[in-house]
Amino acid sequence: MAGCGDRPGSAEEVRSFEEYDRPLLDAVAMLAPGEKAVLVGHSFGGQILALAMESPSRGDPQHPVETIRYGPRYLEQRLYQLSPPEDLTLAKAATRPSRRFLNDATMNGAILTAERYGAVRRVCVVAEDDAMLSAEFQRRMASWNPGTEVRGLPGADHMPMLSKPEELSEMLMEVADKYR
């Protein structure tokens, strides 16, 4: 995503949620006609995928910059508490501020349509031992999107790709096979 990871620039330079999402939108647009893709979003990534499902072509609204960055103790106690220590160390070193886009029109759900977003099969993997978002809250969020299949992943913290990588991979393969 723009302003994240090893991409140049900072979160403050990204003016809209759509601009933040642009790398994914461009990748989806490059799929060959009829080609399918399994898109996996993590945490805030679910909202990113919702925009990719709609693939809008609007201009960028201007909004004040609001960023968030988790501190080392929060990462250790809430996000990576069941993950390998080396992954926590890497996260502490690589964490950058990110945007929340609270006032962006895309984030208020106004652009999601039954014809596009509603037509995409969705599966929510609940990280059962997430200390940031309780399993109950994750299930409640999934229930706000009718038609979303919910699968639990016991022993997973907020970073299931690190705390339960084999189990998550197996689950994603099952989902891909089911919805082929």
C-alpha atoms as a printed R data frame, in Angstrom:
    type eleno elety resid chain resno       x       y       z
1   ATOM     1    CA   MET     A     1   0.000   0.000   0.000
2   ATOM     2    CA   ALA     A     2   1.178   3.540  -0.632
3   ATOM     3    CA   GLY     A     3   3.361   4.929   2.166
4   ATOM     4    CA   CYS     A     4   3.806   1.488   3.780
5   ATOM     5    CA   GLY     A     5   6.490  -1.144   4.043
6   ATOM     6    CA   ASP     A     6   9.368  -0.577   1.661
7   ATOM     7    CA   ARG     A     7   7.371   1.750  -0.603
8   ATOM     8    CA   PRO     A     8   8.807   5.268  -0.808
9   ATOM     9    CA   GLY     A     9   7.054   8.162   0.864
10  ATOM    10    CA   SER     A    10   5.251   8.553   4.152
11  ATOM    11    CA   ALA     A    11   1.680   8.160   5.346
12  ATOM    12    CA   GLU     A    12   1.324  11.935   5.575
13  ATOM    13    CA   GLU     A    13   1.828  12.201   1.801
14  ATOM    14    CA   VAL     A    14  -1.080   9.858   0.987
15  ATOM    15    CA   ARG     A    15  -4.162  12.064   0.589
16  ATOM    16    CA   SER     A    16  -6.998   9.536   0.256
17  ATOM    17    CA   PHE     A    17  -7.882   5.945   0.940
18  ATOM    18    CA   GLU     A    18  -8.097   5.312  -2.793
19  ATOM    19    CA   GLU     A    19  -4.553   6.626  -3.272
20  ATOM    20    CA   TYR     A    20  -3.397   4.417  -0.385
21  ATOM    21    CA   ASP     A    21  -5.061   1.463  -2.120
22  ATOM    22    CA   ARG     A    22  -3.705   2.317  -5.595
23  ATOM    23    CA   PRO     A    23  -1.001  -0.424  -5.731
24  ATOM    24    CA   LEU     A    24  -3.657  -3.119  -5.165
25  ATOM    25    CA   LEU     A    25  -6.166  -1.482  -7.516
26  ATOM    26    CA   ASP     A    26  -3.501  -1.390 -10.244
27  ATOM    27    CA   ALA     A    27  -2.617  -5.054  -9.682
28  ATOM    28    CA   VAL     A    28  -6.288  -6.104  -9.889
29  ATOM    29    CA   ALA     A    29  -6.738  -4.031 -13.052
30  ATOM    30    CA   MET     A    30  -3.842  -5.925 -14.666
31  ATOM    31    CA   LEU     A    31  -5.570  -9.315 -14.324
32  ATOM    32    CA   ALA     A    32  -6.348 -10.904 -17.672
33  ATOM    33    CA   PRO     A    33 -10.047 -10.996 -18.638
34  ATOM    34    CA   GLY     A    34 -11.705 -13.893 -16.838
35  ATOM    35    CA   GLU     A    35  -8.693 -14.451 -14.578
36  ATOM    36    CA   LYS     A    36  -9.566 -14.940 -10.912
37  ATOM    37    CA   ALA     A    37  -7.537 -13.903  -7.898
38  ATOM    38    CA   VAL     A    38  -7.756 -14.715  -4.220
39  ATOM    39    CA   LEU     A    39  -7.210 -11.469  -2.319
40  ATOM    40    CA   VAL     A    40  -6.297 -11.757   1.343
41  ATOM    41    CA   GLY     A    41  -6.588  -8.742   3.623
42  ATOM    42    CA   HIS     A    42  -5.300  -8.531   7.171
43  ATOM    43    CA   SER     A    43  -6.834  -6.243   9.797
44  ATOM    44    CA   PHE     A    44  -7.251  -2.852   8.060
45  ATOM    45    CA   GLY     A    45  -6.719  -4.786   4.828
46  ATOM    46    CA   GLY     A    46 -10.357  -5.875   4.852
47  ATOM    47    CA   GLN     A    47 -11.354  -2.308   4.072
48  ATOM    48    CA   ILE     A    48  -8.698  -2.174   1.386
49  ATOM    49    CA   LEU     A    49 -10.173  -5.272  -0.257
50  ATOM    50    CA   ALA     A    50 -13.664  -3.751  -0.158
51  ATOM    51    CA   LEU     A    51 -12.408  -0.883  -2.298
52  ATOM    52    CA   ALA     A    52 -10.673  -3.306  -4.664
53  ATOM    53    CA   MET     A    53 -13.983  -5.165  -5.084
54  ATOM    54    CA   GLU     A    54 -15.624  -1.943  -6.203
55  ATOM    55    CA   SER     A    55 -12.694  -0.650  -8.310
56  ATOM    56    CA   PRO     A    56 -14.000   2.926  -8.421
57  ATOM    57    CA   SER     A    57 -12.526   5.635 -10.626
58  ATOM    58    CA   ARG     A    58 -13.026   8.809  -8.634
59  ATOM    59    CA   GLY     A    59 -10.834  11.773  -7.801
60  ATOM    60    CA   ASP     A    60  -8.994  12.185  -4.517
61  ATOM    61    CA   PRO     A    61 -10.792  14.117  -1.777
62  ATOM    62    CA   GLN     A    62  -8.556  16.266   0.414
63  ATOM    63    CA   HIS     A    63  -8.664  15.494   4.135
64  ATOM    64    CA   PRO     A    64  -6.518  16.355   7.133
65  ATOM    65    CA   VAL     A    65  -3.742  13.890   7.860
66  ATOM    66    CA   GLU     A    66  -4.446  11.507  10.739
67  ATOM    67    CA   THR     A    67  -1.830   8.851  11.388
68  ATOM    68    CA   ILE     A    68  -1.446   6.024  13.861
69  ATOM    69    CA   ARG     A    69   1.614   4.107  14.994
70  ATOM    70    CA   TYR     A    70   1.668   1.356  17.603
71  ATOM    71    CA   GLY     A    71   4.389   1.395  20.242
72  ATOM    72    CA   PRO     A    72   6.659  -1.559  21.070
73  ATOM    73    CA   ARG     A    73   4.722  -2.659  24.175
74  ATOM    74    CA   TYR     A    74   1.405  -2.557  22.302
75  ATOM    75    CA   LEU     A    75   2.908  -4.618  19.474
76  ATOM    76    CA   GLU     A    76   4.230  -7.160  21.976
77  ATOM    77    CA   GLN     A    77   1.126  -7.407  24.165
78  ATOM    78    CA   ARG     A    78  -1.696  -6.953  21.642
79  ATOM    79    CA   LEU     A    79  -0.576  -7.847  18.129
80  ATOM    80    CA   TYR     A    80   2.312 -10.326  18.303
81  ATOM    81    CA   GLN     A    81   1.785 -11.983  21.703
82  ATOM    82    CA   LEU     A    82   1.728 -15.502  20.173
83  ATOM    83    CA   SER     A    83   4.076 -14.847  17.249
84  ATOM    84    CA   PRO     A    84   7.745 -15.868  17.103
85  ATOM    85    CA   PRO     A    85  10.044 -13.365  18.897
86  ATOM    86    CA   GLU     A    86  12.024 -12.645  15.728
87  ATOM    87    CA   ASP     A    87   8.827 -11.489  13.986
88  ATOM    88    CA   LEU     A    88   8.089  -9.123  16.867
89  ATOM    89    CA   THR     A    89  11.638  -7.755  16.632
90  ATOM    90    CA   LEU     A    90  11.233  -7.170  12.900
91  ATOM    91    CA   ALA     A    91   7.852  -5.493  13.454
92  ATOM    92    CA   LYS     A    92   9.344  -3.146  16.035
93  ATOM    93    CA   ALA     A    93  12.074  -2.163  13.576
94  ATOM    94    CA   ALA     A    94   9.815  -1.847  10.520
95  ATOM    95    CA   THR     A    95   6.719  -0.184  11.987
96  ATOM    96    CA   ARG     A    96   5.832   3.099  10.292
97  ATOM    97    CA   PRO     A    97   2.959   5.487  10.907
98  ATOM    98    CA   SER     A    98  -0.087   4.707   8.782
99  ATOM    99    CA   ARG     A    99  -3.194   6.650   7.858
100 ATOM   100    CA   ARG     A   100  -6.662   5.963   9.250
101 ATOM   101    CA   PHE     A   101  -8.682   7.880   6.608
102 ATOM   102    CA   LEU     A   102 -11.522   8.496   9.064
103 ATOM   103    CA   ASN     A   103 -13.124  11.261   6.985
104 ATOM   104    CA   ASP     A   104 -12.631   9.639   3.576
105 ATOM   105    CA   ALA     A   105 -15.904   8.909   1.731
106 ATOM   106    CA   THR     A   106 -14.623   5.446   0.885
107 ATOM   107    CA   MET     A   107 -14.377   4.560   4.563
108 ATOM   108    CA   ASN     A   108 -18.007   5.333   5.387
109 ATOM   109    CA   GLY     A   109 -19.285   2.550   3.143
110 ATOM   110    CA   ALA     A   110 -21.031   4.907   0.739
111 ATOM   111    CA   ILE     A   111 -19.365   3.394  -2.331
112 ATOM   112    CA   LEU     A   112 -19.991  -0.292  -1.641
113 ATOM   113    CA   THR     A   113 -22.673  -1.734  -3.891
114 ATOM   114    CA   ALA     A   114 -24.560  -5.019  -3.984
115 ATOM   115    CA   GLU     A   115 -23.650  -5.384  -7.662
116 ATOM   116    CA   ARG     A   116 -19.896  -5.392  -7.044
117 ATOM   117    CA   TYR     A   117 -18.914  -5.767  -3.398
118 ATOM   118    CA   GLY     A   118 -22.001  -7.858  -2.683
119 ATOM   119    CA   ALA     A   119 -21.252 -10.231  -5.558
120 ATOM   120    CA   VAL     A   120 -17.784 -11.170  -4.256
121 ATOM   121    CA   ARG     A   121 -17.539 -14.210  -2.001
122 ATOM   122    CA   ARG     A   122 -16.015 -13.215   1.316
123 ATOM   123    CA   VAL     A   123 -14.481 -15.294   4.092
124 ATOM   124    CA   CYS     A   124 -13.491 -13.846   7.457
125 ATOM   125    CA   VAL     A   125 -10.797 -15.738   9.344
126 ATOM   126    CA   VAL     A   126 -11.251 -15.038  13.050
127 ATOM   127    CA   ALA     A   127  -7.988 -15.022  14.994
128 ATOM   128    CA   GLU     A   128  -9.388 -16.669  18.122
129 ATOM   129    CA   ASP     A   129  -6.671 -15.404  20.478
130 ATOM   130    CA   ASP     A   130  -6.266 -11.880  19.084
131 ATOM   131    CA   ALA     A   131  -5.578  -9.527  22.007
132 ATOM   132    CA   MET     A   132  -6.362  -6.424  19.920
133 ATOM   133    CA   LEU     A   133  -9.757  -7.402  18.489
134 ATOM   134    CA   SER     A   134 -11.669 -10.045  20.423
135 ATOM   135    CA   ALA     A   135 -12.967 -13.057  18.508
136 ATOM   136    CA   GLU     A   136 -16.485 -11.912  19.416
137 ATOM   137    CA   PHE     A   137 -15.877  -8.482  17.878
138 ATOM   138    CA   GLN     A   138 -14.325 -10.017  14.748
139 ATOM   139    CA   ARG     A   139 -17.446 -12.174  14.324
140 ATOM   140    CA   ARG     A   140 -19.670  -9.143  14.870
141 ATOM   141    CA   MET     A   141 -17.799  -7.216  12.161
142 ATOM   142    CA   ALA     A   142 -18.232 -10.160   9.785
143 ATOM   143    CA   SER     A   143 -21.969 -10.211  10.546
144 ATOM   144    CA   TRP     A   144 -22.229  -6.626   9.274
145 ATOM   145    CA   ASN     A   145 -21.495  -8.066   5.815
146 ATOM   146    CA   PRO     A   146 -24.260 -10.575   5.042
147 ATOM   147    CA   GLY     A   147 -23.061 -13.609   3.141
148 ATOM   148    CA   THR     A   148 -19.603 -13.609   4.725
149 ATOM   149    CA   GLU     A   149 -18.404 -17.074   5.675
150 ATOM   150    CA   VAL     A   150 -16.676 -17.082   9.079
151 ATOM   151    CA   ARG     A   151 -13.907 -19.514  10.009
152 ATOM   152    CA   GLY     A   152 -12.100 -19.599  13.352
153 ATOM   153    CA   LEU     A   153  -8.352 -20.069  13.745
154 ATOM   154    CA   PRO     A   154  -7.568 -21.216  17.323
155 ATOM   155    CA   GLY     A   155  -4.247 -20.131  18.808
156 ATOM   156    CA   ALA     A   156  -3.828 -17.225  16.383
157 ATOM   157    CA   ASP     A   157  -2.965 -13.731  17.571
158 ATOM   158    CA   HIS     A   158  -3.565 -10.565  15.522
159 ATOM   159    CA   MET     A   159  -0.841 -11.759  13.143
160 ATOM   160    CA   PRO     A   160  -2.082 -15.251  12.196
161 ATOM   161    CA   MET     A   161   0.322 -15.371   9.260
162 ATOM   162    CA   LEU     A   162   3.091 -15.405  11.865
163 ATOM   163    CA   SER     A   163   1.517 -17.147  14.870
164 ATOM   164    CA   LYS     A   164  -0.224 -19.907  12.849
165 ATOM   165    CA   PRO     A   165   1.274 -19.763   9.334
166 ATOM   166    CA   GLU     A   166   0.725 -23.402   8.345
167 ATOM   167    CA   GLU     A   167  -2.833 -23.507   9.637
168 ATOM   168    CA   LEU     A   168  -3.711 -20.206   7.961
169 ATOM   169    CA   SER     A   169  -2.163 -21.309   4.682
170 ATOM   170    CA   GLU     A   170  -4.124 -24.565   4.768
171 ATOM   171    CA   MET     A   171  -7.335 -22.678   5.510
172 ATOM   172    CA   LEU     A   172  -6.747 -20.235   2.639
173 ATOM   173    CA   MET     A   173  -6.111 -23.126   0.253
174 ATOM   174    CA   GLU     A   174  -9.396 -24.739   1.367
175 ATOM   175    CA   VAL     A   175 -11.216 -21.465   0.738
176 ATOM   176    CA   ALA     A   176  -9.616 -21.053  -2.692
177 ATOM   177    CA   ASP     A   177 -10.578 -24.622  -3.635
178 ATOM   178    CA   LYS     A   178 -14.127 -24.160  -2.355
179 ATOM   179    CA   TYR     A   179 -14.780 -20.980  -4.351
180 ATOM   180    CA   ARG     A   180 -12.892 -21.898  -7.512
